[in-house]
PDB file of C-alpha atoms in Angstrom:
ATOM      1  CA  UNK V   9       3.504  18.198   5.210  1.00 42.00           C
ATOM      2  CA  UNK V  10       4.196  18.599   8.966  1.00 45.00           C
ATOM      3  CA  UNK V  11       6.881  20.998  10.194  1.00 46.00           C
ATOM      4  CA  UNK V  12       8.363  21.465  13.439  1.00 49.00           C
ATOM      5  CA  UNK V  13       9.702  24.490  15.193  1.00 47.00           C
ATOM      6  CA  UNK V  14      12.453  23.955  17.697  1.00 49.00           C
ATOM      7  CA  UNK V  15      14.915  26.094  19.427  1.00 46.00           C
ATOM      8  CA  UNK V  16      17.997  27.315  17.481  1.00 46.00           C
ATOM      9  CA  UNK V  17      21.240  28.310  19.288  1.00 47.00           C
ATOM     10  CA  UNK V  18      20.415  31.990  19.498  1.00 46.00           C
ATOM     11  CA  UNK V  19      16.801  31.239  21.026  1.00 42.00           C
ATOM     12  CA  UNK V  20      14.529  31.781  17.996  1.00 40.00           C
ATOM     13  CA  UNK V  21      12.365  28.768  16.626  1.00 42.00           C
ATOM     14  CA  UNK V  22      13.930  27.120  13.657  1.00 48.00           C
ATOM     15  CA  UNK V  23      11.462  24.892  11.626  1.00 62.00           C
ATOM     16  CA  UNK V  24      12.292  21.780   9.645  1.00 70.00           C
ATOM     17  CA  UNK V  25      10.238  19.686   7.684  1.00 86.00           C
ATOM     18  CA  UNK V  26       9.401  16.323   9.788  1.00 87.00           C
ATOM     19  CA  UNK V  27       8.635  14.299   6.562  1.00 87.00           C
ATOM     20  CA  UNK V  28      12.164  15.369   4.918  1.00 90.00           C
ATOM     21  CA  UNK V  29      14.001  14.665   8.223  1.00 90.00           C
ATOM     22  CA  UNK V  30      12.474  11.406   8.321  1.00 91.00           C
ATOM     23  CA  UNK V  31      13.324  10.305   4.667  1.00 89.00           C
ATOM     24  CA  UNK V  32      17.042  11.441   5.414  1.00 91.00           C
ATOM     25  CA  UNK V  33      16.736   9.032   8.712  1.00 91.00           C
ATOM     26  CA  UNK V  34      15.514   6.022   6.814  1.00 89.00           C
ATOM     27  CA  UNK V  35      18.499   6.566   4.018  1.00 87.00           C
ATOM     28  CA  UNK V  36      20.763   6.600   7.048  1.00 90.00           C
ATOM     29  CA  UNK V  37      19.376   3.427   8.704  1.00 87.00           C
ATOM     30  CA  UNK V  38      19.133   1.525   4.954  1.00 81.00           C
ATOM     31  CA  UNK V  39      22.710   2.351   4.516  1.00 81.00           C
ATOM     32  CA  UNK V  40      24.222   1.467   7.900  1.00 83.00           C
ATOM     33  CA  UNK V  41      21.535  -0.763   9.792  1.00 81.00           C
ATOM     34  CA  UNK V  42      19.997   0.083  13.151  1.00 84.00           C
ATOM     35  CA  UNK V  43      23.236  -0.502  15.291  1.00 83.00           C
ATOM     36  CA  UNK V  44      25.717   1.060  12.621  1.00 84.00           C
ATOM     37  CA  UNK V  45      23.615   4.295  12.489  1.00 88.00           C
ATOM     38  CA  UNK V  46      24.945   6.571  14.975  1.00 91.00           C
ATOM     39  CA  UNK V  47      22.985   9.725  16.486  1.00 93.00           C
ATOM     40  CA  UNK V  48      25.557  11.587  14.979  1.00 94.00           C
ATOM     41  CA  UNK V  49      24.999  10.229  11.523  1.00 94.00           C
ATOM     42  CA  UNK V  50      21.335  10.737  11.800  1.00 94.00           C
ATOM     43  CA  UNK V  51      21.276  14.305  12.853  1.00 94.00           C
ATOM     44  CA  UNK V  52      23.754  15.307  10.515  1.00 94.00           C
ATOM     45  CA  UNK V  53      21.683  13.757   7.610  1.00 93.00           C
ATOM     46  CA  UNK V  54      18.630  14.926   8.740  1.00 92.00           C
ATOM     47  CA  UNK V  55      19.934  18.583   9.654  1.00 91.00           C
ATOM     48  CA  UNK V  56      18.931  18.932  12.957  1.00 91.00           C
ATOM     49  CA  UNK V  57      20.110  18.971  16.389  1.00 90.00           C
ATOM     50  CA  UNK V  58      19.816  15.673  18.920  1.00 91.00           C
ATOM     51  CA  UNK V  59      17.190  17.781  21.321  1.00 91.00           C
ATOM     52  CA  UNK V  60      15.172  18.523  17.895  1.00 90.00           C
ATOM     53  CA  UNK V  61      15.341  14.811  16.980  1.00 91.00           C
ATOM     54  CA  UNK V  62      13.848  13.592  20.389  1.00 90.00           C
ATOM     55  CA  UNK V  63      11.352  16.289  20.269  1.00 89.00           C
ATOM     56  CA  UNK V  64      10.131  15.334  16.907  1.00 89.00           C
ATOM     57  CA  UNK V  65      10.581  11.688  16.930  1.00 91.00           C
ATOM     58  CA  UNK V  66      11.450  10.270  20.388  1.00 88.00           C
ATOM     59  CA  UNK V  67      14.280   7.870  20.561  1.00 89.00           C
ATOM     60  CA  UNK V  68      16.548   6.459  18.162  1.00 89.00           C
ATOM     61  CA  UNK V  69      14.603   3.239  18.449  1.00 88.00           C
ATOM     62  CA  UNK V  70      11.324   5.432  17.767  1.00 89.00           C
ATOM     63  CA  UNK V  71      12.681   6.980  14.726  1.00 92.00           C
ATOM     64  CA  UNK V  72      13.770   3.589  13.295  1.00 90.00           C
ATOM     65  CA  UNK V  73      10.148   2.346  13.658  1.00 88.00           C
ATOM     66  CA  UNK V  74       8.727   5.691  11.882  1.00 91.00           C
ATOM     67  CA  UNK V  75      11.660   5.119   9.322  1.00 89.00           C
ATOM     68  CA  UNK V  76      10.538   1.467   8.788  1.00 86.00           C
ATOM     69  CA  UNK V  77       6.741   2.668   8.188  1.00 88.00           C
ATOM     70  CA  UNK V  78       7.886   4.984   5.613  1.00 88.00           C
ATOM     71  CA  UNK V  79      10.055   2.553   3.945  1.00 83.00           C
ATOM     72  CA  UNK V  80       7.298  -0.205   3.886  1.00 83.00           C
ATOM     73  CA  UNK V  81       4.739   2.370   2.413  1.00 85.00           C
ATOM     74  CA  UNK V  82       6.980   3.797  -0.504  1.00 81.00           C
ATOM     75  CA  UNK V  83       9.835   1.120  -1.200  1.00 79.00           C
ATOM     76  CA  UNK V  84       7.437  -2.241  -0.325  1.00 82.00           C
ATOM     77  CA  UNK V  85       4.549  -1.383  -2.187  1.00 86.00           C
ATOM     78  CA  UNK V  86       5.386  -4.017  -4.855  1.00 88.00           C
ATOM     79  CA  UNK V  87       4.848  -6.593  -2.199  1.00 88.00           C
ATOM     80  CA  UNK V  88       1.349  -5.681  -1.750  1.00 90.00           C
ATOM     81  CA  UNK V  89       0.653  -5.308  -5.453  1.00 93.00           C
ATOM     82  CA  UNK V  90       2.005  -8.483  -6.317  1.00 94.00           C
ATOM     83  CA  UNK V  91      -0.643 -10.302  -4.631  1.00 95.00           C
ATOM     84  CA  UNK V  92      -3.187  -9.223  -6.786  1.00 95.00           C
ATOM     85  CA  UNK V  93      -1.134 -10.927  -9.672  1.00 96.00           C
ATOM     86  CA  UNK V  94      -3.583 -13.474 -11.877  1.00 96.00           C
ATOM     87  CA  UNK V  95      -1.159 -16.573 -11.024  1.00 96.00           C
ATOM     88  CA  UNK V  96       0.860 -17.960  -8.450  1.00 96.00           C
ATOM     89  CA  UNK V  97       3.844 -17.557 -10.809  1.00 96.00           C
ATOM     90  CA  UNK V  98       3.141 -14.156 -11.729  1.00 97.00           C
ATOM     91  CA  UNK V  99       3.022 -13.014  -8.005  1.00 96.00           C
ATOM     92  CA  UNK V 100       6.589 -14.565  -7.489  1.00 96.00           C
ATOM     93  CA  UNK V 101       7.907 -12.832 -10.309  1.00 96.00           C
ATOM     94  CA  UNK V 102       6.421  -9.597  -9.566  1.00 96.00           C
ATOM     95  CA  UNK V 103       7.946 -10.013  -5.966  1.00 93.00           C
ATOM     96  CA  UNK V 104      11.240 -10.824  -7.222  1.00 94.00           C
ATOM     97  CA  UNK V 105      11.635  -8.023 -10.003  1.00 95.00           C
ATOM     98  CA  UNK V 106       9.991  -5.426  -7.425  1.00 92.00           C
ATOM     99  CA  UNK V 107      12.676  -6.312  -5.165  1.00 89.00           C
ATOM    100  CA  UNK V 108      15.405  -5.870  -7.964  1.00 91.00           C
ATOM    101  CA  UNK V 109      14.006  -2.195  -8.514  1.00 87.00           C
ATOM    102  CA  UNK V 110      13.972  -1.459  -4.919  1.00 83.00           C
ATOM    103  CA  UNK V 111      17.188  -3.036  -4.006  1.00 79.00           C
ATOM    104  CA  UNK V 112      19.413  -1.480  -6.971  1.00 81.00           C
ATOM    105  CA  UNK V 113      17.222   2.066  -7.216  1.00 72.00           C
ATOM    106  CA  UNK V 114      20.135   4.453  -7.926  1.00 62.00           C
ATOM    107  CA  UNK V 115      18.772   7.221  -5.733  1.00 63.00           C
ATOM    108  CA  UNK V 116      19.202   4.947  -2.602  1.00 62.00           C
ATOM    109  CA  UNK V 117      21.407   2.360  -0.589  1.00 60.00           C
ATOM    110  CA  UNK V 118      21.497  -1.105  -2.074  1.00 58.00           C
ATOM    111  CA  UNK V 119      20.010  -4.219  -0.702  1.00 57.00           C
ATOM    112  CA  UNK V 120      17.143  -4.120   1.863  1.00 65.00           C
ATOM    113  CA  UNK V 121      16.540  -2.343   4.944  1.00 67.00           C
ATOM    114  CA  UNK V 122      14.981  -5.492   6.647  1.00 59.00           C
ATOM    115  CA  UNK V 123      17.689  -7.705   6.014  1.00 59.00           C
ATOM    116  CA  UNK V 124      20.506  -5.324   6.947  1.00 55.00           C
ATOM    117  CA  UNK V 125      18.793  -4.493   9.944  1.00 55.00           C
ATOM    118  CA  UNK V 126      17.744  -8.000  11.484  1.00 55.00           C
ATOM    119  CA  UNK V 127      20.893  -9.574  10.518  1.00 48.00           C
ATOM    120  CA  UNK V 128      23.286  -6.667  12.125  1.00 49.00           C
ATOM    121  CA  UNK V 129      21.088  -6.126  15.432  1.00 51.00           C
ATOM    122  CA  UNK V 130      22.901  -6.328  18.556  1.00 55.00           C
ATOM    123  CA  UNK V 131      21.186  -7.858  21.774  1.00 54.00           C
ATOM    124  CA  UNK V 132      20.687  -4.266  23.350  1.00 57.00           C
ATOM    125  CA  UNK V 133      17.844  -3.542  19.998  1.00 65.00           C
ATOM    126  CA  UNK V 134      16.114  -6.767  20.687  1.00 70.00           C
ATOM    127  CA  UNK V 135      12.536  -5.111  19.804  1.00 76.00           C
ATOM    128  CA  UNK V 136      13.715  -3.773  16.701  1.00 79.00           C
ATOM    129  CA  UNK V 137      14.687  -7.281  15.873  1.00 77.00           C
ATOM    130  CA  UNK V 138      11.294  -8.435  17.175  1.00 82.00           C
ATOM    131  CA  UNK V 139       9.449  -6.071  15.472  1.00 81.00           C
ATOM    132  CA  UNK V 140      11.163  -6.642  11.749  1.00 80.00           C
ATOM    133  CA  UNK V 141      10.532 -10.422  12.410  1.00 82.00           C
ATOM    134  CA  UNK V 142       6.856  -9.766  13.227  1.00 86.00           C
ATOM    135  CA  UNK V 143       6.321  -7.453  10.170  1.00 83.00           C
ATOM    136  CA  UNK V 144       7.934 -10.234   8.057  1.00 85.00           C
ATOM    137  CA  UNK V 145       5.881 -12.552   9.422  1.00 88.00           C
ATOM    138  CA  UNK V 146       2.660 -10.937   8.354  1.00 89.00           C
ATOM    139  CA  UNK V 147       3.945 -10.290   4.852  1.00 88.00           C
ATOM    140  CA  UNK V 148       4.784 -14.155   4.673  1.00 91.00           C
ATOM    141  CA  UNK V 149       1.408 -15.023   5.855  1.00 95.00           C
ATOM    142  CA  UNK V 150      -0.546 -12.883   3.251  1.00 94.00           C
ATOM    143  CA  UNK V 151       1.540 -14.701   0.752  1.00 95.00           C
ATOM    144  CA  UNK V 152       1.011 -18.280   2.144  1.00 97.00           C
ATOM    145  CA  UNK V 153      -2.692 -17.332   1.733  1.00 97.00           C
ATOM    146  CA  UNK V 154      -2.190 -16.068  -1.674  1.00 97.00           C
ATOM    147  CA  UNK V 155      -0.548 -19.447  -2.577  1.00 97.00           C
ATOM    148  CA  UNK V 156      -3.124 -21.634  -0.831  1.00 97.00           C
ATOM    149  CA  UNK V 157      -6.069 -19.862  -2.840  1.00 96.00           C
ATOM    150  CA  UNK V 158      -3.707 -20.540  -6.153  1.00 96.00           C
ATOM    151  CA  UNK V 159      -3.852 -24.609  -4.785  1.00 95.00           C
ATOM    152  CA  UNK V 160      -7.264 -24.264  -4.531  1.00 95.00           C
ATOM    153  CA  UNK V 161      -8.034 -22.883  -7.773  1.00 95.00           C
ATOM    154  CA  UNK V 162      -5.761 -25.396  -9.454  1.00 94.00           C
ATOM    155  CA  UNK V 163      -3.053 -23.058 -10.220  1.00 95.00           C
ATOM    156  CA  UNK V 164      -0.517 -24.707  -7.926  1.00 95.00           C
ATOM    157  CA  UNK V 165      -0.042 -28.714  -8.160  1.00 94.00           C
ATOM    158  CA  UNK V 166      -1.863 -30.588  -5.283  1.00 93.00           C
ATOM    159  CA  UNK V 167       1.657 -31.667  -3.631  1.00 93.00           C
ATOM    160  CA  UNK V 168       2.915 -28.159  -3.438  1.00 95.00           C
ATOM    161  CA  UNK V 169       3.884 -27.410   0.079  1.00 96.00           C
ATOM    162  CA  UNK V 170       2.696 -23.731   0.175  1.00 96.00           C
ATOM    163  CA  UNK V 171       4.672 -22.899   3.457  1.00 96.00           C
ATOM    164  CA  UNK V 172       7.803 -24.300   1.980  1.00 96.00           C
ATOM    165  CA  UNK V 173       7.134 -22.568  -1.427  1.00 96.00           C
ATOM    166  CA  UNK V 174       6.882 -19.202   0.275  1.00 96.00           C
ATOM    167  CA  UNK V 175       9.939 -20.116   2.525  1.00 94.00           C
ATOM    168  CA  UNK V 176      11.881 -20.326  -0.441  1.00 95.00           C
ATOM    169  CA  UNK V 177      10.636 -17.166  -2.310  1.00 94.00           C
ATOM    170  CA  UNK V 178      11.726 -15.255   0.752  1.00 91.00           C
ATOM    171  CA  UNK V 179      14.964 -17.078   0.870  1.00 92.00           C
ATOM    172  CA  UNK V 180      15.770 -16.009  -2.701  1.00 94.00           C
ATOM    173  CA  UNK V 181      14.612 -12.449  -1.859  1.00 90.00           C
ATOM    174  CA  UNK V 182      16.833 -12.229   0.963  1.00 87.00           C
ATOM    175  CA  UNK V 183      19.677 -13.687  -0.910  1.00 91.00           C
ATOM    176  CA  UNK V 184      19.003 -11.117  -3.436  1.00 90.00           C
ATOM    177  CA  UNK V 185      19.220  -8.276  -1.124  1.00 86.00           C
ATOM    178  CA  UNK V 186      22.476  -9.772   0.387  1.00 85.00           C
ATOM    179  CA  UNK V 187      23.950  -9.827  -3.129  1.00 88.00           C
ATOM    180  CA  UNK V 188      22.508  -6.300  -3.878  1.00 84.00           C
ATOM    181  CA  UNK V 189      24.389  -4.919  -0.846  1.00 80.00           C
ATOM    182  CA  UNK V 190      27.662  -6.587  -1.613  1.00 82.00           C
ATOM    183  CA  UNK V 191      27.654  -5.198  -5.170  1.00 85.00           C
ATOM    184  CA  UNK V 192      25.666  -7.557  -7.455  1.00 87.00           C
ATOM    185  CA  UNK V 193      24.557  -5.742 -10.484  1.00 90.00           C
ATOM    186  CA  UNK V 194      21.052  -5.758 -11.904  1.00 91.00           C
ATOM    187  CA  UNK V 195      21.770  -8.146 -14.570  1.00 94.00           C
ATOM    188  CA  UNK V 196      23.342 -10.889 -11.620  1.00 94.00           C
ATOM    189  CA  UNK V 197      19.840 -10.373 -10.209  1.00 94.00           C
ATOM    190  CA  UNK V 198      17.851 -10.855 -13.060  1.00 95.00           C
ATOM    191  CA  UNK V 199      19.396 -14.148 -13.645  1.00 96.00           C
ATOM    192  CA  UNK V 200      18.834 -15.169 -10.186  1.00 95.00           C
ATOM    193  CA  UNK V 201      14.927 -14.031 -10.904  1.00 96.00           C
ATOM    194  CA  UNK V 202      15.000 -16.447 -14.471  1.00 96.00           C
ATOM    195  CA  UNK V 203      16.606 -19.338 -12.497  1.00 96.00           C
ATOM    196  CA  UNK V 204      13.984 -19.132  -9.684  1.00 95.00           C
ATOM    197  CA  UNK V 205      11.130 -19.123 -12.207  1.00 95.00           C
ATOM    198  CA  UNK V 206      12.613 -22.055 -14.249  1.00 94.00           C
ATOM    199  CA  UNK V 207      12.121 -24.068 -10.979  1.00 91.00           C
ATOM    200  CA  UNK V 208       8.606 -22.693 -10.411  1.00 93.00           C
ATOM    201  CA  UNK V 209       6.368 -25.791  -9.778  1.00 90.00           C
ATOM    202  CA  UNK V 210       3.489 -25.896 -12.313  1.00 74.00           C
ATOM    203  CA  UNK V 211       0.969 -28.393 -13.890  1.00 59.00           C
TER     204      UNK V 211
END
C-alpha cells in the first residue's frame, strides 16, 4: 500500500495512504459524478490539501481516471465473471444480479458511476465522457463475442441479432442504475431482472 509524504502547514512531512485517499475520491465521484464533485469535496473526503492531491494524482481529471480504474477493478468484477457462465441466459442473469449487488450496496452510493458521470458530464469534460464511452464499448464488444459464441453453439436461436441483444441488456442495466440512484429498492430491481429473463430468447 503506497503512502506519500507531503508538507504539512508547519513544514513537517505528513504521510497519507494513497490507496485509501483514492477510495475516498471514488466515493465522491460515485455519489456526485465528475462534474458534481468539487475539489473541496474531494480534498475534504480524502483528508488532504489541494497541493497534496496534485502531487499524488495530478489534476481532477487524472484523479477521476484512477478512481474509475479502481471502480472497475473492485465494483465491476462481476462483468468479467459473467462472461464465464455456461449459457447466454446465465451470462445475462449474472450481469443483472451483479449490477443489483453493486448498485444497492449499503457500503457505497447507489447507482452506477459510469451512468452518473456520462449522463452528467459537461462540455469541458469531453475526455472523461470519451473514456467512459470507450470502456463501455470494450465491455460490450466482449459481451457480443460471448453471445456470438452462444449462437454458434446453438444456445441462442439463429435469428437473434446479437448486437441488438447486447444493446438491450445494456439498456436494462443502465435503466436499473438510474432507478437505483433514484431510490428503487432491491426488490424493485429484482422484478426488473425477473421480467427481463422472461423475455430472454431461447430455443
